[in-house]
Coordinates of C-alpha atoms in Angstrom, one line a residue:
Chain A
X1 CA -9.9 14.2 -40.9
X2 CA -6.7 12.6 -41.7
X3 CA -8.3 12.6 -45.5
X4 CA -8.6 16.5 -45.3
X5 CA -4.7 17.3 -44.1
X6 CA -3.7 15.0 -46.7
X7 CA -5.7 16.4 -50.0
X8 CA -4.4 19.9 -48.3
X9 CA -1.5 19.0 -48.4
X10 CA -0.8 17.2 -51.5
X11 CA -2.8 19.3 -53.7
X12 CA -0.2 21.9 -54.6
X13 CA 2.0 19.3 -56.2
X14 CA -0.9 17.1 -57.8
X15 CA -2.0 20.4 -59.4
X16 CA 1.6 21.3 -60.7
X17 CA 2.1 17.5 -62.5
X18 CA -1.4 16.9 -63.7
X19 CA -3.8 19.7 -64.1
X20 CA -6.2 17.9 -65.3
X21 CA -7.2 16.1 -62.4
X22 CA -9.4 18.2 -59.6
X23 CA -8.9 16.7 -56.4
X24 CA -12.2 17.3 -54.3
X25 CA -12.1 17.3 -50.3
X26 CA -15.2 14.2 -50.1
X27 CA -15.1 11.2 -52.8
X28 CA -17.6 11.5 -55.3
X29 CA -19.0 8.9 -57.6
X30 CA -16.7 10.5 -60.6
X31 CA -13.7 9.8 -58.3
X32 CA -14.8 6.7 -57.5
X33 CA -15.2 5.6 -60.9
X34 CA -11.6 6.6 -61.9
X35 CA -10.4 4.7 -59.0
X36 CA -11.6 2.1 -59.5
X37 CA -11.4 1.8 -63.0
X38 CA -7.4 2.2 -62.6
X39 CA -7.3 -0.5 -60.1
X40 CA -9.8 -2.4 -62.2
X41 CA -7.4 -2.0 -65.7
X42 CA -4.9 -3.4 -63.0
X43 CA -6.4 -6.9 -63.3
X44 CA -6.7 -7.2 -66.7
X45 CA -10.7 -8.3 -66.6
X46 CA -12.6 -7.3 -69.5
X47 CA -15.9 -9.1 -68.3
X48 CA -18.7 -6.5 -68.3
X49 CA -20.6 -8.8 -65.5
X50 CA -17.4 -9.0 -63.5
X51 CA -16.9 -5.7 -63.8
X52 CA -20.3 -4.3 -62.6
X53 CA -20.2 -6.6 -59.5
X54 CA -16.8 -5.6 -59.2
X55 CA -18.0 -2.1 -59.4
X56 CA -20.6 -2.6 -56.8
X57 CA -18.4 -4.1 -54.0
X58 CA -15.5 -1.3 -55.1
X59 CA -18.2 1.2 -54.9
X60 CA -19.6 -0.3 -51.2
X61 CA -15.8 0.3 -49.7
X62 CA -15.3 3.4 -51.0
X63 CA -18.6 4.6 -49.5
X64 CA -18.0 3.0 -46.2
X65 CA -14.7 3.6 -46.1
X66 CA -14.9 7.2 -43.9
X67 CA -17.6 5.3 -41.5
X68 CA -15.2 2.3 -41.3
X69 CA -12.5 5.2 -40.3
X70 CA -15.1 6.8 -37.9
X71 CA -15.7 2.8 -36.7
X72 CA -11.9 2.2 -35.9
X73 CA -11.0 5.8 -34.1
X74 CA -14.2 5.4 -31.9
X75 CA -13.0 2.0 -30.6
X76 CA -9.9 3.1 -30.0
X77 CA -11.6 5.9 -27.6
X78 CA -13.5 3.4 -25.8
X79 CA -10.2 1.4 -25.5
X80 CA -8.5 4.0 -23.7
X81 CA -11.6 4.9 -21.8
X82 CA -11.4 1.1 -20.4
X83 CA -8.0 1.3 -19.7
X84 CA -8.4 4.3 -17.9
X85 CA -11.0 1.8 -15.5
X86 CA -8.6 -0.5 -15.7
X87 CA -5.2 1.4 -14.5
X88 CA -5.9 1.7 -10.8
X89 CA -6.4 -2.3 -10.3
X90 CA -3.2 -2.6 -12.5
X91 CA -1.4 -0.4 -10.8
X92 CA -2.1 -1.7 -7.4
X93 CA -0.9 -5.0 -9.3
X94 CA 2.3 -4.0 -10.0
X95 CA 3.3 -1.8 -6.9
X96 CA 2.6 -5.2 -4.8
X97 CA 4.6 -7.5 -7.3
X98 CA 7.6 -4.6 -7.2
X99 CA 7.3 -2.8 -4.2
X100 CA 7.4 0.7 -6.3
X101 CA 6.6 3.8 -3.9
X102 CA 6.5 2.6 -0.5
X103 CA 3.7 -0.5 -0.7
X104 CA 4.8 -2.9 1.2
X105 CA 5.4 -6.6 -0.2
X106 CA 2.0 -8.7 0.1
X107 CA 2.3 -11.7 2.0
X108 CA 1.1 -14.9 2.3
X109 CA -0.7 -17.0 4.3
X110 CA 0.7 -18.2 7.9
X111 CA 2.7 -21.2 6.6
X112 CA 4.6 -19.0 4.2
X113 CA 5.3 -16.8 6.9
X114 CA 6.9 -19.4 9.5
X115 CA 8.8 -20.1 6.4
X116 CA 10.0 -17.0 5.6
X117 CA 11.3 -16.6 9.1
X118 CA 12.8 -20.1 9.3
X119 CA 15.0 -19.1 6.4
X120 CA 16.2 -16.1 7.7
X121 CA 18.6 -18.0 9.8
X122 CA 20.8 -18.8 6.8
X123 CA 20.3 -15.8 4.8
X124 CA 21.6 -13.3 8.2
X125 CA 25.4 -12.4 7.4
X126 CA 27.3 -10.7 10.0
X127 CA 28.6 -8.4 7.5
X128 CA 25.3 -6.3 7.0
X129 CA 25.5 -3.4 8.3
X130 CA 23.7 -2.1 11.4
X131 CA 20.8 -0.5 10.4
X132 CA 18.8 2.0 13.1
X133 CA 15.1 1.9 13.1
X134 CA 13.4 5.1 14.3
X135 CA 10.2 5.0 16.0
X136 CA 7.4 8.3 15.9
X137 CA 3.7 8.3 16.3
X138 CA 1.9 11.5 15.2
X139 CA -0.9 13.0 17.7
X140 CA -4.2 13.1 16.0
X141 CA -5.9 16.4 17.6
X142 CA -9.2 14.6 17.3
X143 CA -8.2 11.8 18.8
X144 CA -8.3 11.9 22.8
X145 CA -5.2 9.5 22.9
X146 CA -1.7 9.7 23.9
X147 CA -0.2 7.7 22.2
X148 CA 4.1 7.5 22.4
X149 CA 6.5 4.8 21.1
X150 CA 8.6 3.4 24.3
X151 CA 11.8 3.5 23.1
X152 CA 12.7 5.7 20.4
X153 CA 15.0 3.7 18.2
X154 CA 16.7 -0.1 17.8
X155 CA 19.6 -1.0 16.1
X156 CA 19.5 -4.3 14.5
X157 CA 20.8 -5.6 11.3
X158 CA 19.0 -7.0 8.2
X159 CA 17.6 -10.7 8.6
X160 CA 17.0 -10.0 12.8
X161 CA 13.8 -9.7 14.2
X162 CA 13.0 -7.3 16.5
X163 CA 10.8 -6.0 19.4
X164 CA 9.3 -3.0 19.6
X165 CA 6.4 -1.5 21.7
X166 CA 4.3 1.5 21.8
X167 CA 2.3 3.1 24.7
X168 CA -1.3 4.4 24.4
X169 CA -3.7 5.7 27.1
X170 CA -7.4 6.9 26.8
X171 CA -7.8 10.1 27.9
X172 CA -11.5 10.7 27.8
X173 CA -14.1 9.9 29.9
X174 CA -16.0 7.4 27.4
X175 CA -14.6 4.4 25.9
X176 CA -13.3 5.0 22.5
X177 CA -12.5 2.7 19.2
X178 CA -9.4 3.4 17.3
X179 CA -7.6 2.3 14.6
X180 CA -4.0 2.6 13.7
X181 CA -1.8 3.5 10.2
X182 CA 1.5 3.3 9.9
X183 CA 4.5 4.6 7.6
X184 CA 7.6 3.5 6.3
X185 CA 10.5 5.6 4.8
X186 CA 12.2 5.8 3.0
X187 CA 9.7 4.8 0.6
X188 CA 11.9 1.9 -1.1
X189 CA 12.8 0.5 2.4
X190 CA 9.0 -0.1 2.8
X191 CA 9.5 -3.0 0.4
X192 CA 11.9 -4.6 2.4
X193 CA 10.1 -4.2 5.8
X194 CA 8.3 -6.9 6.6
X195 CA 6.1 -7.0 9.6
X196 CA 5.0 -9.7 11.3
X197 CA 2.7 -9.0 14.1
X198 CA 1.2 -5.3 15.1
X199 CA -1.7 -3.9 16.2
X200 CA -2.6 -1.6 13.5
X201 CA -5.7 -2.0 10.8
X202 CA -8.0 -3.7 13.4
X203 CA -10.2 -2.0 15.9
X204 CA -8.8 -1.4 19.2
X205 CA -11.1 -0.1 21.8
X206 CA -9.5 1.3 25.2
X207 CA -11.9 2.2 28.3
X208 CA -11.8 5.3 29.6
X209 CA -8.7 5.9 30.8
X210 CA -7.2 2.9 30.1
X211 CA -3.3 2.3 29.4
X212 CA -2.0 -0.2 27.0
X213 CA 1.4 -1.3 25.7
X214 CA 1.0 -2.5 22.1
X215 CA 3.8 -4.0 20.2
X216 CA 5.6 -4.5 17.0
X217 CA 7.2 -6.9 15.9
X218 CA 8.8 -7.2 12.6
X219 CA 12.2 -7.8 10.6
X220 CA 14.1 -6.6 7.7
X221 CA 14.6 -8.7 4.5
X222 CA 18.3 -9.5 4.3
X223 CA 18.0 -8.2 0.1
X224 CA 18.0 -4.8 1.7
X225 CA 21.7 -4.7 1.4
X226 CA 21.1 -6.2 -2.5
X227 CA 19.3 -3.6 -3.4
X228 CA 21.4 -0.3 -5.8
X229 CA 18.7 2.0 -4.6
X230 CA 18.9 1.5 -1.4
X231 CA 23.3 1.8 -0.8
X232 CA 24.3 3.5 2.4
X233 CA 21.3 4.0 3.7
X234 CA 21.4 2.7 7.0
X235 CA 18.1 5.0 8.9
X236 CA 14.5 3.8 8.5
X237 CA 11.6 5.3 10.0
X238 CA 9.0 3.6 11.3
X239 CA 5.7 6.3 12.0
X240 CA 2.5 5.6 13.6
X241 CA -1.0 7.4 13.6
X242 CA -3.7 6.0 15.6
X243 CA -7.4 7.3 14.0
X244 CA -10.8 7.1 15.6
X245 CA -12.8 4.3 13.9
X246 CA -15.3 6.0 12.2
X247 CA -19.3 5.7 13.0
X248 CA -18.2 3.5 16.2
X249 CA -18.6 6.6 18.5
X250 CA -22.2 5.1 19.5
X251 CA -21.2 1.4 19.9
X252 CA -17.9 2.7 21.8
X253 CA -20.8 4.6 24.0
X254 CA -23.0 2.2 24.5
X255 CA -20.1 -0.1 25.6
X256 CA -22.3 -3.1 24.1
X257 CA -25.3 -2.1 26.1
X258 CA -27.9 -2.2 24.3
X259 CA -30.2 0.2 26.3
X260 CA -28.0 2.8 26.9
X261 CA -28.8 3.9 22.3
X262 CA -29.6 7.4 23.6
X263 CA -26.3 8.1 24.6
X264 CA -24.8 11.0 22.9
X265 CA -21.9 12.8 23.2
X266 CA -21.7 16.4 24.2
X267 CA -20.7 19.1 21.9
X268 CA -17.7 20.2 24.2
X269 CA -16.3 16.5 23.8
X270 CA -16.8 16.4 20.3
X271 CA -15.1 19.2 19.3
X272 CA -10.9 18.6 18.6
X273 CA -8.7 19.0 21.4
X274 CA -11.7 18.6 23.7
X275 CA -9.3 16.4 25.6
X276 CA -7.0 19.1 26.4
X277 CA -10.0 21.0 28.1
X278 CA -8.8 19.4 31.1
X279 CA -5.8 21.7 31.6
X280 CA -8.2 24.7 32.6
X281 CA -7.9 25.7 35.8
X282 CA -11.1 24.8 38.3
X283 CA -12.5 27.2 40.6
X284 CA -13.5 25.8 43.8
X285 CA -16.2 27.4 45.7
X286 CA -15.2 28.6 49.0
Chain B
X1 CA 1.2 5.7 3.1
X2 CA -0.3 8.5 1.9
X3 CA 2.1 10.2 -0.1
X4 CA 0.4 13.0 -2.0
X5 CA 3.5 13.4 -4.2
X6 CA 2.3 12.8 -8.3
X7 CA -1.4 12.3 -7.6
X8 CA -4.2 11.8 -4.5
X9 CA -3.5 7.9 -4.5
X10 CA -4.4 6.3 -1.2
X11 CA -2.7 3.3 -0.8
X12 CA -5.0 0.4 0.5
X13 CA -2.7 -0.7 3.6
X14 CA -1.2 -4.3 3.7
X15 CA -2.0 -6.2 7.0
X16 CA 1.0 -7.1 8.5
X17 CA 2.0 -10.7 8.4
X18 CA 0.4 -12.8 11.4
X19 CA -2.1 -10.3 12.2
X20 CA -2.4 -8.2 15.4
X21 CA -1.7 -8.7 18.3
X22 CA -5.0 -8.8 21.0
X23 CA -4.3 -5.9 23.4
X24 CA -3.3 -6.8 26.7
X25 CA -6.1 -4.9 28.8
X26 CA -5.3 -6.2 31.8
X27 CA -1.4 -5.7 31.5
X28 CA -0.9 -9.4 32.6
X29 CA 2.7 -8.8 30.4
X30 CA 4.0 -5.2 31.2
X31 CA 6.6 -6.2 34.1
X32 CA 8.1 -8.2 30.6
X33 CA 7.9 -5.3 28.8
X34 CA 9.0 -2.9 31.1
X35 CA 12.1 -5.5 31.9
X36 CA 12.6 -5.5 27.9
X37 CA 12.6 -1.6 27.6
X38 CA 15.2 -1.8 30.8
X39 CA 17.5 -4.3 28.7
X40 CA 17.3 -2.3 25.5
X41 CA 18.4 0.9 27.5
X42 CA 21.4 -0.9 28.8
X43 CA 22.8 -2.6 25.1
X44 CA 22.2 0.5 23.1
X45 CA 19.2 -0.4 21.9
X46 CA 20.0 -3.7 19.9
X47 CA 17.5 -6.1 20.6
X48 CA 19.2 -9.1 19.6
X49 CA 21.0 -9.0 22.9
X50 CA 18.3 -8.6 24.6
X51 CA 16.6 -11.8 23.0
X52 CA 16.2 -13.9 26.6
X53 CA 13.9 -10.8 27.8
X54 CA 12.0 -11.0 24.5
X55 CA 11.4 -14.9 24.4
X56 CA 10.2 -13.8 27.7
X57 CA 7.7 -11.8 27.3
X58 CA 6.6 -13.8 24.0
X59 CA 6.3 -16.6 26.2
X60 CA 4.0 -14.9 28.9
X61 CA 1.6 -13.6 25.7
X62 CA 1.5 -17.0 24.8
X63 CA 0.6 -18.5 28.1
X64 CA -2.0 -16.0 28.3
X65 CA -3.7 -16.9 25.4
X66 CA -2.8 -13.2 24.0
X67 CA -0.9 -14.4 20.9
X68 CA -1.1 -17.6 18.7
X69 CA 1.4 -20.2 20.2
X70 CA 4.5 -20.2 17.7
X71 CA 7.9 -22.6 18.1
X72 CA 11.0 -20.6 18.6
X73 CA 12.2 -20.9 15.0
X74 CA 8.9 -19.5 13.6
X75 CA 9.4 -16.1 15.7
X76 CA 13.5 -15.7 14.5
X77 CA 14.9 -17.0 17.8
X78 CA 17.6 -19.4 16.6
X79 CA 19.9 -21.5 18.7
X80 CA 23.2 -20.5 16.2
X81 CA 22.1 -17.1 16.3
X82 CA 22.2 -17.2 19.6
X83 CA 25.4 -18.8 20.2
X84 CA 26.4 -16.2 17.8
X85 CA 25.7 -13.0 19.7
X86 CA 27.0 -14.9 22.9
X87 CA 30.5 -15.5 21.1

């Protein structure tokens, strides 16, 4: 290809300066042989065995040389191919080593952690300023849960850890597994947000109406206030979501009875907002 | 989490540090917790002066066997700190 733009291009000028060359869009043995007997005069070797084997080998690259093109743009393909495979660990690598878009910092194993904590002690400054946490929870309509935060922010500063606790209460009549998600923002605050004990990313399974306070707790790396991106901002919201655990309907059913496999649920309770149902008004015989 | 801003990326989510915390079905540690929420409401919602109702109610998960046993220093609760916000 890149042979074809460049005889198109330069063969304007080669046929202005020397007309009696033809320049041909695919090498030929005649080209060949003028090639290489130009590079060959280069050397200065008159031997006519030298020069045949010479010849041979010039001849052998020449030939090759559009497959050994072909050969070098085809790996480069795969290359990029493979490090299209490869972006999405990498990536993951580097938002965990920098934080970048919300992912919060990995952490490390229980000793680390006491660590981490101990330390806060001499890194806490009184002059950080006060930074107010706000607490939400978003209602999943399939989801027969309420589910609130208790209080709906703190105030605390940057190297303090804090309390927090959210309220959750099964509406429905059958005993239900869910899990939790949460969200930081702004998104480069997430970084900084370190939490050390929740209840989210593990099962939690709540009877039938069954009320629970589940709580937070977590602190705020002192860098916060370190940090050029993150100037004047002193609001940080903190969201949950609670989710049904998927394809544990049947086990939250059975409530580990094994006998009681035939339970299904009905299609009224399956349907969203089947726990708001209840707000219908009854009509009682006379 | 899921920010659908550039592209669909789901981000995998990071467990938080010591793990959860077992639910407390039988609400063996709500008086605590209400007393806590009580406490907050009065100090405009800064918790570090409300850190004696805190260690309070870490205290009864631990007795309970609902949370790991930590020392005091492990869970942020330092005696300068404390003589700090007391000053």
């Amino acid at each position: 290809m890149n042979l074809l733009i460049s005889h198109h291009i330069v063969r304007p000028f080669l046929l202005k300066n020397f007309l009696h060359i033809h320049v041909l869009p695919s090498s030929s043995s005649s080209v060949i042989l003028k090639r290489f007997s130009s590079s060959f005069n280069n050397n200065n070797n008159k031997n006519k065995n030298d020069f045949e084997k010479a010849f041979k080998r010039f001849e052998r690259d020449e030939k090759n040389r559009h497959l050994n093109l072909a050969f070098y743009l085809s790996s480069g393909a795969i290359l990029m191919l493979g490090l299209t495979y490869a972006s999405v660990p990498l990536y993951k690598m580097f938002c965990e080593a920098t934080g970048f878009d919300g992912i919060i910092k990995k952490t490390g194993d229980e000793d680390t952690v006491s660590e981490n904590v101990r330390q806060l002690s001499q890194r806490l400054d009184k002059s950080h300023p006060s930074i107010r946490i706000h607490f939400s929870s978003t209602p999943s309509s399939l989801l027969p849960w309420t589910f609130e935060p208790e209080q709906t922010d703190i105030i605390i500063q940057p190297g303090e850890t804090a309390l927090a606790f959210y309220r959750a209460k099964n509406e429905s009549n059958r005993p239900i597994i869910g899990i939790a998600t949460y969200n930081v923002q702004p998104s480069q605050a997430a970084f900084y947000f370190n939490k050390i004990q929740c209840f989210c990313f593990e099962e939690q399974r709540l009877e039938p109406d069954e009320e629970i306070d589940m709580p937070v707790f977590f602190y705020i790396d002192p860098d916060f206030v370190r940090d050029p991106s993150l100037q004047g901002i002193r609001d940080i919201s903190l969201s949950y979501t609670f989710f049904e655990s998927k394809g544990t309907e049947q086990l939250a059913l059975m409530g580990g009875d094994p006998t009681k496999i035939n339970l299904k649920l009905k299609p009224s309770e399956a349907l969203p907002y089947a726990h708001r149902q209840n707000d219908k008004v009854k009509i009682v015989p006379v | 989490m899921t920010s659908y801003t550039l592209a669909k990326k789901v981000i995998a989510p990071v467990k938080p540090e010591r793990g959860v915390f077992p639910l407390d079905h039988q609400g063996e540690c709500k008086e605590l917790m209400l007393k806590y929420m009580l406490c907050l409401s009065r100090n405009e919602s800064k918790p570090s002066k409300c850190q004696s109702e805190s260690k309070e109610y870490f205290q009864c998960r631990m007795d309970r066997n609902l949370m790991k046993k930590h020392e005091w220093e492990d869970l942020g609760y330092f005696k300068e700190q404390q003589k700090k916000i007391t000053d």
